[in-house]
Amino acid sequence: MDNDKIDQIINKHQGKASSLIQVLIEIQNQNHWLPKEVLDKVSKKLEVPLTRVMQIATFYKTFSLIPKGRNEVHVCTGSSCHARGSARLLDTVQDLIGIRPGETDSDSKFSLETSNCLGCCNLGPEIIINGKHHARLTPDQAEDVLKNYK
Amino acid sequence: MPRINSAAELEERRSGILSKRDPDKTCISICSGMGCHGLGNDRVISAFEEEINKQNLKTKVDIRVTGCHGFCEKGPIVVIYPEEICYMEVTPEDVPEIISQTVLEKKVIDRLIYTDPNTGEKAAHQSEIPFYKNQTQYLISYNPKIDPTSIDDYLANGGYSGLSKALFEMSPEQVLEEVKKANLRGRGGGGFPAGRKWETARNAPGKDKYVIVNGHEGEPGAYMDRAIFTGNPHLVLEGLIIGAYAIGSHQGFIYTRHDTPQLKKNIDIALAKATEYGLLGENILGSGFNFNVEVHFDVGIFVSGESSALMSSIEGKNPEPRPKYIRTSVRGVWDMPTNLNNVETWANVSQIINKGAEWYTSIGTEKSKGTKLISLSGNIVNTGVVEVPFGTTLRELVYDIGGGVPNGKKLKAIHFGGPMGGSIPEEFLDTPLDFDELAKLGAPIGAGGLLVLDEDTNMVEKTRFFLDFLVNESCGKCVPCREGIRQMAKILTNISEGNGKEGDIELLEEIAEVAGTASLCALGKTASDPLLSSLRYFRDEYEARIK
Amino acid sequence: MKEILLQIDGRQVKATEGMTLLEAAQSADIFIPTLCHHEKLEPYGGCRLCIVEVEVNGWTKLVVSCVYPVEENIIVRTRSEKVDKIRKMILELLLAHAPDSLQLQAFAKEYGADRDRFEKEASFCIHCGLCVRYCAEVKKKHAVGFVNSGARREISFIPEIAAKECNDCKECFELCPTSYLQAVFVLTEALAFP
């Protein structure tokens, strides 16, 4: 990632420990993951111990300490999607792309995550790929959706 | 726009906005709530824009992109004003016809209006569709009429008159009294009287005081706060400012989700506009009252919606709950008195001030006043956000509004309150919506997510699902919660997979009791509630899976 | 400082305002078991083992004594059927992780906790946070911290800081209620595979 952009984000909040989460969100959004050197820099500039930066970076599901694939696949496993069969959908997606939630495949094509309820239960069960909702999916429709992503 | 410096100037601004608006002008209101958005409403919006350009109708027709109208199941929803014709499942291909037929010729397109799946009866107007007809809307009713990015839309609908009344006609004590008299109870989960919490924060010593909007809404299947906050951010903000005035706070925080870009954008715009209009910041409306708001985000963990965890997060620390023997309303953010209410609670404040406690207490049951937003999900025909007065029965919610269970299946149970709530069987369907009645049955309303479960539901598996969810969504600080949930989830997995053994149910109950008593925060204390309620009503399903 | 009188296990105890129940009990030589408490550290309230019964105006409730502030005239019982039951369960849950901890075994004997009640997941760490908090609050080095959430939570040393600071310190080792095992292991791992 563009170092200048990271510096810009960090400098905006320099010395302000209470901005830690905000800074990490902005970097995650820009870069899609949080490299170790960046966390070091955040720790120094915001004057927050690295242990606390690490705790927060590992605590929240949105932060990733490893690079993500080109396509971020989220399978909603909220309670409504669960009632409508998201477990089978998740199984199918795992089989199709060959990775489990939290993993990225070897050619960095896909990352898979389960996501907590996104509040669009009318769409369930659904998968969200790079922010786009694929609604009311049955397991046998999943392949057709996934093959559109390169 | 210049800032507004008095109550009179606010009314002038309002009449100025209204005088420029022609109530008979056609306005196409397109729902852009989460549900409709996921169904591709952006393409519908562009289609309308294109068609209107093409037909040169820009001066004759307004397009309003709004927050959630509630009927998510049938999205994308489009309402044509002033006739209030409601079209459902609209596609971009339908748009030219809507313009030529409905907008220009004033004809209703039969294919796009609501058809009752049971009777085949058609309904063209919101007021005739059972889903809407059986609701009583005081909060979400504004959503179709307001572009959330337009403060003028909010003002045109009477916005900020509650704030003006509070600042210029009432003392902070009077505002507090009114909210106490209205018996406004917190909509976030516990149902604790908001007025009493405000009073504690007001009376607690501290050089600074803080007020917080909890917009975390981490409960799966609960999305009504997002509907209100995204669709009508000023309604929540107005309530917050009134609360701050009553409590004597000059700094507020909004804590909300980062994963809903529209919500973030609408809040940012609302704050900027309110500041520009003199409704936020220094010397609000010329009253001498100062109040600022800062926005903070959750980045995806359930526990951070817990009030003390949320406050740690605002301080930039890990969202770990702290022991609350001293309440956060006495010692909260940076150890200062801090009053936290959820989105829906704040959204109720301005109408209480405007219409008075007497009006408010005329709605609802003896101890649960006003209306409640409920999000319907699971095995239900009409998924969506609805608003009903307390006292409405669960049967009315599920059948009259929700349209019942799909695919001809029977209803087995309804579940309230997500992973910290409980399930009750079909036989309790005539129970009224009421904080205390439902809590007694073991299915506390929680934030208001109502999950409908059909006859195929395996209750052991459902319970395992909720506990499994909490295994990594708790913070992991205290033993009864971290270890208790882990062990309960393990036992339930065994039972679910047919490997349960004699004594498992008793062991579950023993762990649940310890976790319920000894955990540090509400998450651990209530994590076993789904288990306990399902053991109460569906114990035979557990026993049947244990050899 | 205002003096506060309360009753613990039938004895009148004098405390000062701002003290916790645990401190008040300790000052009167009344024993309450703890795992995550340390006098040099801020009260934490993590292990919940120091739970006690408190009677205020006729109402009895269970509170965690290391974080509960003393109040005038309250009646505290450090043992009761309920208290013992909770402590037993907490110990059983923890013994699944650190079955060989002498401290846990000693408490287990006192409360009749069954070492084998739950399937072993010998991670050794019981997440008392003593090493983490001691390093931060007393030594101000922040060499070790918590990572992850919920059941996945664990302690983790920052290799660069640990390499510089830990060799000459190691003070956290002897705080560990699971007999050094956890901190030593995690530190070695951090230094060997940074």
mmCIF file of C-alpha atoms in Angstrom, chain A residues 16-22 25 29 48 52 55-56 59-63 77-80 82-84 86-87 116-123 131 133-136, chain B residues 34-35 38-39 72-73 220-221 223 226 257-259 297-301 313-320 377-380 383 451 461-462 465-466 469 472-473 475:
data_model
loop_
_atom_site.group_PDB
_atom_site.id
_atom_site.type_symbol
_atom_site.label_atom_id
_atom_site.label_comp_id
_atom_site.label_asym_id
_atom_site.label_seq_id
_atom_site.Cartn_x
_atom_site.Cartn_y
_atom_site.Cartn_z
ATOM 1 C CA LYS A 16 -4.296 10.945 20.069
ATOM 2 C CA ALA A 17 -4.586 7.542 21.703
ATOM 3 C CA SER A 18 -8.370 7.587 21.600
ATOM 4 C CA SER A 19 -8.242 7.615 17.781
ATOM 5 C CA LEU A 20 -6.607 4.194 17.650
ATOM 6 C CA ILE A 21 -9.653 2.315 16.416
ATOM 7 C CA GLN A 22 -10.493 5.024 13.875
ATOM 8 C CA ILE A 25 -10.381 1.280 10.386
ATOM 9 C CA ASN A 29 -10.348 0.183 4.450
ATOM 10 C CA VAL A 48 -0.118 3.673 22.400
ATOM 11 C CA ARG A 52 -2.708 -2.555 22.982
ATOM 12 C CA GLN A 55 -4.989 -6.496 21.175
ATOM 13 C CA ILE A 56 -7.380 -4.272 19.249
ATOM 14 C CA PHE A 59 -9.995 -8.392 18.748
ATOM 15 C CA TYR A 60 -12.253 -7.026 16.060
ATOM 16 C CA LYS A 61 -13.338 -9.276 13.203
ATOM 17 C CA THR A 62 -12.939 -6.595 10.564
ATOM 18 C CA PHE A 63 -9.198 -6.182 11.008
ATOM 19 C CA THR A 77 -24.572 -16.508 9.342
ATOM 20 C CA GLY A 78 -27.011 -14.336 11.254
ATOM 21 C CA SER A 79 -29.922 -15.987 13.007
ATOM 22 C CA SER A 80 -32.432 -15.371 10.231
ATOM 23 C CA HIS A 82 -29.381 -19.597 9.758
ATOM 24 C CA ALA A 83 -33.099 -20.349 10.001
ATOM 25 C CA ARG A 84 -33.217 -20.214 6.215
ATOM 26 C CA SER A 86 -27.110 -20.580 5.615
ATOM 27 C CA ALA A 87 -25.181 -23.520 7.091
ATOM 28 C CA ASN A 116 -22.803 -11.504 11.580
ATOM 29 C CA CYS A 117 -26.243 -10.257 10.679
ATOM 30 C CA LEU A 118 -26.032 -7.341 8.266
ATOM 31 C CA GLY A 119 -29.635 -6.373 8.826
ATOM 32 C CA CYS A 120 -31.052 -7.298 5.464
ATOM 33 C CA CYS A 121 -32.803 -10.450 6.544
ATOM 34 C CA ASN A 122 -35.148 -10.242 3.539
ATOM 35 C CA LEU A 123 -32.155 -11.229 1.416
ATOM 36 C CA GLY A 131 -19.801 -5.512 -0.922
ATOM 37 C CA HIS A 133 -25.241 -8.756 -2.121
ATOM 38 C CA HIS A 134 -26.233 -12.011 -3.767
ATOM 39 C CA ALA A 135 -29.645 -12.570 -2.270
ATOM 40 C CA ARG A 136 -31.858 -15.563 -1.544
ATOM 41 C CA MET B 34 -30.482 -2.012 3.538
ATOM 42 C CA GLY B 35 -32.971 -4.537 2.206
ATOM 43 C CA GLY B 38 -29.311 -5.348 -1.477
ATOM 44 C CA LEU B 39 -31.985 -6.028 -4.065
ATOM 45 C CA CYS B 72 -38.139 -5.207 2.984
ATOM 46 C CA GLU B 73 -39.574 -8.466 1.725
ATOM 47 C CA PRO B 220 -28.581 -10.761 14.853
ATOM 48 C CA GLY B 221 -31.962 -10.247 13.204
ATOM 49 C CA TYR B 223 -32.134 -3.997 12.158
ATOM 50 C CA ARG B 226 -30.362 1.056 11.390
ATOM 51 C CA ARG B 257 -21.547 0.305 12.915
ATOM 52 C CA HIS B 258 -18.779 0.762 10.396
ATOM 53 C CA ASP B 259 -20.191 -1.867 8.028
ATOM 54 C CA PHE B 297 -17.363 2.968 15.231
ATOM 55 C CA ASP B 298 -17.562 -0.641 16.134
ATOM 56 C CA VAL B 299 -15.470 -2.833 13.926
ATOM 57 C CA GLY B 300 -17.308 -6.065 14.304
ATOM 58 C CA ILE B 301 -17.642 -7.679 17.682
ATOM 59 C CA SER B 313 -13.902 1.719 23.094
ATOM 60 C CA ILE B 314 -14.712 5.441 22.950
ATOM 61 C CA GLU B 315 -11.637 6.022 25.101
ATOM 62 C CA GLY B 316 -9.596 4.137 22.485
ATOM 63 C CA LYS B 317 -9.220 1.039 24.654
ATOM 64 C CA ASN B 318 -10.163 -2.535 24.036
ATOM 65 C CA PRO B 319 -13.930 -2.961 24.360
ATOM 66 C CA GLU B 320 -13.832 -4.968 27.553
ATOM 67 C CA SER B 377 -37.036 -12.269 10.328
ATOM 68 C CA GLY B 378 -36.587 -16.008 9.978
ATOM 69 C CA ASN B 379 -39.380 -18.191 8.664
ATOM 70 C CA ILE B 380 -41.846 -15.404 8.011
ATOM 71 C CA THR B 383 -39.560 -9.819 6.487
ATOM 72 C CA LEU B 451 -37.193 -14.421 14.782
ATOM 73 C CA GLU B 461 -29.348 -26.881 17.107
ATOM 74 C CA LYS B 462 -30.823 -23.370 17.357
ATOM 75 C CA PHE B 465 -26.036 -21.828 17.123
ATOM 76 C CA PHE B 466 -26.569 -18.914 19.525
ATOM 77 C CA PHE B 469 -21.950 -17.310 18.060
ATOM 78 C CA ASN B 472 -15.799 -15.615 20.014
ATOM 79 C CA GLU B 473 -18.068 -12.592 20.336
ATOM 80 C CA CYS B 475 -14.380 -10.465 25.157
#
